[in-house]
Amino acid sequence: MNDEIYNKPGNNRIKSPKSAELVYLLCLLLGGLGIHRFFVGKYVTGFLMLITAGGLGLWVLVDLMFITNNKFEDKQKRVIILTKQPSVLKRSLIVISTIIAWLVISIATFIGIVFYLTSGMVDVARLQLSAIKAGENKLAYSYTSKEFQKAIPYNQFERFISLYPVLKNTTETSFTQRQIENNGGLIAGVLKTKEGKEVPVEYRFIKENSEWKIISINIKTEGNTD
């Protein structure tokens, strides 16, 4: 494809043969990986975006603003033209919608990362509940940390299970609060029974030999917190 001249008052600029729409989408969806910069041949800055997660998103937003305003260039200094002579209203709408889309994607990405990093804790909590439901209390006890076992012997753990029937009757779990704290973590949510009852619960974890282990279980019932 032959280069085209992008005429701008007082300045002639060459139009890039790269698809502006594709550059825009790559920046919007994969900007944190610097994919759009790799696509236009800017490998050094693309790599910098990759290792900094797009400047924690801010660099991505800056690039999006350049793209929507026809100021983003490829490696050969050829301009990426997204819109030709847009009106002020159209350009404003594009910029606003781009910022909103960037915010939504950034928030969704952050939530996705948090859920991914905490998925191991959720798996351990659910495995313990499955073991308790199957009557395999020793297996359930094995999911607890050394600190937990030092403070709460196995016989007390069995008593704890008997005091909270919800542990045996849980059919579904939902953990909406998730945190990573250095070498530990926390998940909180509800345990749902077949009767439809929802009981708030909080698990705290610690890493032992690269595995998540339960350090505390806090079940909240009416008038009681343990």
Short mmCIF file of C-alpha atoms in Angstrom, two decimals:
data_model
loop_
_atom_site.label_atom_id
_atom_site.label_comp_id
_atom_site.label_asym_id
_atom_site.label_seq_id
_atom_site.Cartn_x
_atom_site.Cartn_y
_atom_site.Cartn_z
CA MET A 1 0.00 0.00 0.00
CA ASN A 2 1.36 3.40 -0.97
CA ASP A 3 1.74 6.00 1.73
CA GLU A 4 -0.78 8.81 1.61
CA ILE A 5 -0.19 12.41 2.48
CA TYR A 6 -2.21 13.53 5.50
CA ASN A 7 -2.67 17.23 4.87
CA LYS A 8 -2.75 19.36 7.95
CA PRO A 9 -2.72 23.18 7.87
CA GLY A 10 0.89 24.24 7.65
CA ASN A 11 2.17 20.69 7.93
CA ASN A 12 2.25 17.68 5.60
CA ARG A 13 2.38 14.34 7.35
CA ILE A 14 2.51 10.86 5.88
CA LYS A 15 -0.32 8.52 6.75
CA SER A 16 0.70 5.17 8.17
CA PRO A 17 -0.47 2.06 6.30
CA LYS A 18 -1.24 0.45 9.64
CA SER A 19 -4.93 0.04 10.45
CA ALA A 20 -5.86 2.86 12.83
CA GLU A 21 -8.86 0.92 14.12
CA LEU A 22 -6.66 -2.07 14.94
CA VAL A 23 -4.07 0.13 16.66
CA TYR A 24 -6.86 1.70 18.72
CA LEU A 25 -8.32 -1.68 19.74
CA LEU A 26 -4.92 -3.14 20.55
CA CYS A 27 -4.17 -0.15 22.76
CA LEU A 28 -7.56 -0.26 24.45
CA LEU A 29 -7.62 -4.01 25.09
CA LEU A 30 -3.93 -4.96 25.30
CA GLY A 31 -2.24 -1.64 25.94
CA GLY A 32 -0.85 -2.83 29.26
CA LEU A 33 1.25 -5.32 27.30
CA GLY A 34 2.42 -2.70 24.80
CA ILE A 35 0.99 -4.73 21.90
CA HIS A 36 -0.10 -1.67 19.91
CA ARG A 37 3.43 -0.27 20.04
CA PHE A 38 4.91 -3.57 18.89
CA PHE A 39 2.36 -3.53 16.06
CA VAL A 40 3.58 -0.17 14.76
CA GLY A 41 7.25 -1.11 15.14
CA LYS A 42 8.02 0.72 18.40
CA TYR A 43 9.64 -2.28 20.07
CA VAL A 44 11.67 -0.48 22.74
CA THR A 45 8.76 1.53 24.15
CA GLY A 46 6.51 -1.48 23.65
CA PHE A 47 8.82 -3.51 25.88
CA LEU A 48 8.86 -0.70 28.45
CA MET A 49 5.07 -0.72 28.50
CA LEU A 50 5.13 -4.49 28.92
CA ILE A 51 7.38 -4.47 31.99
CA THR A 52 5.55 -1.53 33.60
CA ALA A 53 2.03 -2.74 32.77
CA GLY A 54 1.53 0.30 30.61
CA GLY A 55 2.75 2.64 33.31
CA LEU A 56 0.08 1.07 35.53
CA GLY A 57 -2.48 2.07 32.93
CA LEU A 58 -1.63 5.76 32.68
CA TRP A 59 0.67 5.35 29.69
CA VAL A 60 -2.10 3.43 27.96
CA LEU A 61 -4.51 6.30 28.55
CA VAL A 62 -1.99 8.80 27.13
CA ASP A 63 -1.54 6.67 24.00
CA LEU A 64 -5.30 6.38 23.61
CA MET A 65 -5.62 10.15 23.71
CA PHE A 66 -2.91 10.48 21.05
CA ILE A 67 -4.61 7.88 18.85
CA THR A 68 -8.07 9.45 19.12
CA ASN A 69 -6.59 12.85 18.27
CA ASN A 70 -4.62 11.55 15.25
CA LYS A 71 -1.29 12.29 16.94
CA PHE A 72 0.04 8.76 17.38
CA GLU A 73 2.84 7.75 15.02
CA ASP A 74 4.44 4.49 13.91
CA LYS A 75 8.19 3.81 13.95
CA GLN A 76 8.68 5.71 10.67
CA LYS A 77 6.94 8.81 12.09
CA ARG A 78 3.88 8.17 9.92
CA VAL A 79 0.66 9.26 11.58
CA ILE A 80 -2.08 6.84 12.59
CA ILE A 81 -5.31 8.45 11.37
CA LEU A 82 -8.35 7.21 13.26
CA THR A 83 -10.80 9.85 12.07
CA LYS A 84 -10.57 12.30 9.18
CA GLN A 85 -11.40 15.89 10.10
CA PRO A 86 -13.87 15.02 12.89
CA SER A 87 -16.09 17.73 14.31
CA VAL A 88 -15.43 18.98 17.82
CA LEU A 89 -18.52 17.13 19.06
CA LYS A 90 -17.52 13.85 17.42
CA ARG A 91 -13.98 14.07 18.72
CA SER A 92 -15.24 14.89 22.22
CA LEU A 93 -17.57 11.88 22.15
CA ILE A 94 -14.74 9.62 21.00
CA VAL A 95 -12.45 10.88 23.77
CA ILE A 96 -15.11 10.55 26.49
CA SER A 97 -16.19 7.07 25.38
CA THR A 98 -12.54 6.01 25.20
CA ILE A 99 -11.87 7.19 28.76
CA ILE A 100 -14.96 5.37 30.02
CA ALA A 101 -13.97 2.18 28.19
CA TRP A 102 -10.42 2.47 29.58
CA LEU A 103 -11.77 2.83 33.13
CA VAL A 104 -14.09 -0.17 32.76
CA ILE A 105 -11.36 -2.36 31.29
CA SER A 106 -8.81 -1.23 33.90
CA ILE A 107 -11.17 -2.01 36.78
CA ALA A 108 -12.16 -5.36 35.27
CA THR A 109 -8.49 -6.23 34.74
CA PHE A 110 -7.63 -5.32 38.33
CA ILE A 111 -10.48 -7.44 39.67
CA GLY A 112 -9.45 -10.30 37.41
CA ILE A 113 -5.86 -10.16 38.68
CA VAL A 114 -7.02 -10.13 42.31
CA PHE A 115 -9.32 -13.10 41.71
CA TYR A 116 -6.53 -14.98 39.95
CA LEU A 117 -4.00 -14.35 42.74
CA THR A 118 -6.49 -15.40 45.42
CA SER A 119 -7.95 -18.40 43.59
CA GLY A 120 -5.58 -20.73 45.46
CA MET A 121 -7.05 -19.66 48.81
CA VAL A 122 -10.59 -20.16 47.55
CA ASP A 123 -9.66 -23.64 46.32
CA VAL A 124 -8.26 -24.60 49.74
CA ALA A 125 -11.34 -23.32 51.58
CA ARG A 126 -13.63 -25.27 49.25
CA LEU A 127 -11.51 -28.42 49.52
CA GLN A 128 -11.73 -28.23 53.30
CA LEU A 129 -15.50 -27.78 53.17
CA SER A 130 -15.79 -30.78 50.83
CA ALA A 131 -13.70 -32.88 53.23
CA ILE A 132 -15.85 -31.84 56.21
CA LYS A 133 -19.02 -32.64 54.28
CA ALA A 134 -17.63 -36.09 53.46
CA GLY A 135 -16.78 -36.69 57.12
CA GLU A 136 -13.04 -36.63 56.44
CA ASN A 137 -12.11 -34.32 59.30
CA LYS A 138 -8.44 -35.32 59.35
CA LEU A 139 -8.13 -34.33 55.71
CA ALA A 140 -9.92 -31.06 56.50
CA TYR A 141 -7.48 -30.48 59.36
CA SER A 142 -4.53 -30.96 56.99
CA TYR A 143 -5.54 -27.77 55.16
CA THR A 144 -4.78 -25.70 58.28
CA SER A 145 -1.42 -24.09 59.06
CA LYS A 146 1.14 -25.19 61.64
CA GLU A 147 0.25 -22.13 63.70
CA PHE A 148 -3.44 -23.09 63.58
CA GLN A 149 -2.68 -26.68 64.62
CA LYS A 150 -0.43 -25.50 67.44
CA ALA A 151 -3.22 -23.33 68.86
CA ILE A 152 -6.11 -25.69 68.08
CA PRO A 153 -5.50 -29.45 68.50
CA TYR A 154 -7.40 -31.89 66.30
CA ASN A 155 -10.01 -32.74 68.98
CA GLN A 156 -10.86 -29.03 69.36
CA PHE A 157 -11.10 -28.72 65.58
CA GLU A 158 -13.66 -31.54 65.56
CA ARG A 159 -15.60 -29.76 68.29
CA PHE A 160 -15.50 -26.57 66.24
CA ILE A 161 -17.02 -28.45 63.29
CA SER A 162 -19.80 -29.85 65.49
CA LEU A 163 -20.61 -26.36 66.80
CA TYR A 164 -21.17 -25.02 63.27
CA PRO A 165 -23.38 -27.38 61.22
CA VAL A 166 -23.14 -24.96 58.29
CA LEU A 167 -19.65 -26.37 57.63
CA LYS A 168 -21.19 -29.77 56.89
CA ASN A 169 -24.26 -28.43 55.12
CA THR A 170 -22.65 -25.95 52.73
CA THR A 171 -23.74 -26.50 49.14
CA GLU A 172 -22.36 -23.30 47.64
CA THR A 173 -19.80 -20.64 48.50
CA SER A 174 -19.31 -17.05 47.43
CA PHE A 175 -16.17 -15.11 48.32
CA THR A 176 -16.50 -11.49 47.24
CA GLN A 177 -13.80 -10.00 49.47
CA ARG A 178 -10.26 -11.07 48.63
CA GLN A 179 -6.92 -9.67 49.74
CA ILE A 180 -3.25 -10.53 49.50
CA GLU A 181 -1.17 -9.39 52.48
CA ASN A 182 2.56 -10.08 52.04
CA ASN A 183 2.90 -13.82 52.78
CA GLY A 184 -0.73 -14.10 53.82
CA GLY A 185 -4.19 -13.47 52.52
CA LEU A 186 -7.85 -13.18 53.34
CA ILE A 187 -11.10 -14.20 51.71
CA ALA A 188 -14.56 -13.40 53.03
CA GLY A 189 -18.05 -14.13 51.82
CA VAL A 190 -20.92 -16.46 52.62
CA LEU A 191 -21.55 -20.17 52.99
CA LYS A 192 -24.88 -21.18 51.46
CA THR A 193 -26.89 -24.18 52.65
CA LYS A 194 -29.50 -26.22 50.79
CA GLU A 195 -32.17 -24.49 52.91
CA GLY A 196 -31.09 -21.19 51.39
CA LYS A 197 -29.43 -19.87 54.52
CA GLU A 198 -26.37 -17.66 54.03
CA VAL A 199 -23.78 -17.51 56.80
CA PRO A 200 -20.97 -14.91 56.66
CA VAL A 201 -17.48 -16.39 56.91
CA GLU A 202 -13.91 -15.15 56.81
CA TYR A 203 -10.78 -17.21 56.18
CA ARG A 204 -7.23 -16.04 56.78
CA PHE A 205 -4.32 -17.80 55.12
CA ILE A 206 -0.55 -18.03 55.23
CA LYS A 207 1.90 -19.49 52.73
CA GLU A 208 3.72 -22.63 53.93
CA ASN A 209 6.10 -24.31 51.47
CA SER A 210 4.48 -22.34 48.64
CA GLU A 211 1.02 -23.66 49.58
CA TRP A 212 -1.89 -21.75 51.08
CA LYS A 213 -2.81 -22.95 54.57
CA ILE A 214 -5.72 -21.79 56.72
CA ILE A 215 -4.64 -19.82 59.77
CA SER A 216 -8.13 -18.88 61.03
CA ILE A 217 -11.82 -19.42 60.27
CA ASN A 218 -14.27 -16.80 61.44
CA ILE A 219 -17.93 -17.83 61.15
CA LYS A 220 -20.42 -15.11 62.00
CA THR A 221 -23.84 -16.12 63.24
CA GLU A 222 -26.54 -14.07 64.94
CA GLY A 223 -25.21 -12.73 68.20
CA ASN A 224 -21.99 -14.69 67.85
CA THR A 225 -18.60 -14.23 66.22
CA ASP A 226 -15.89 -16.97 66.43
#
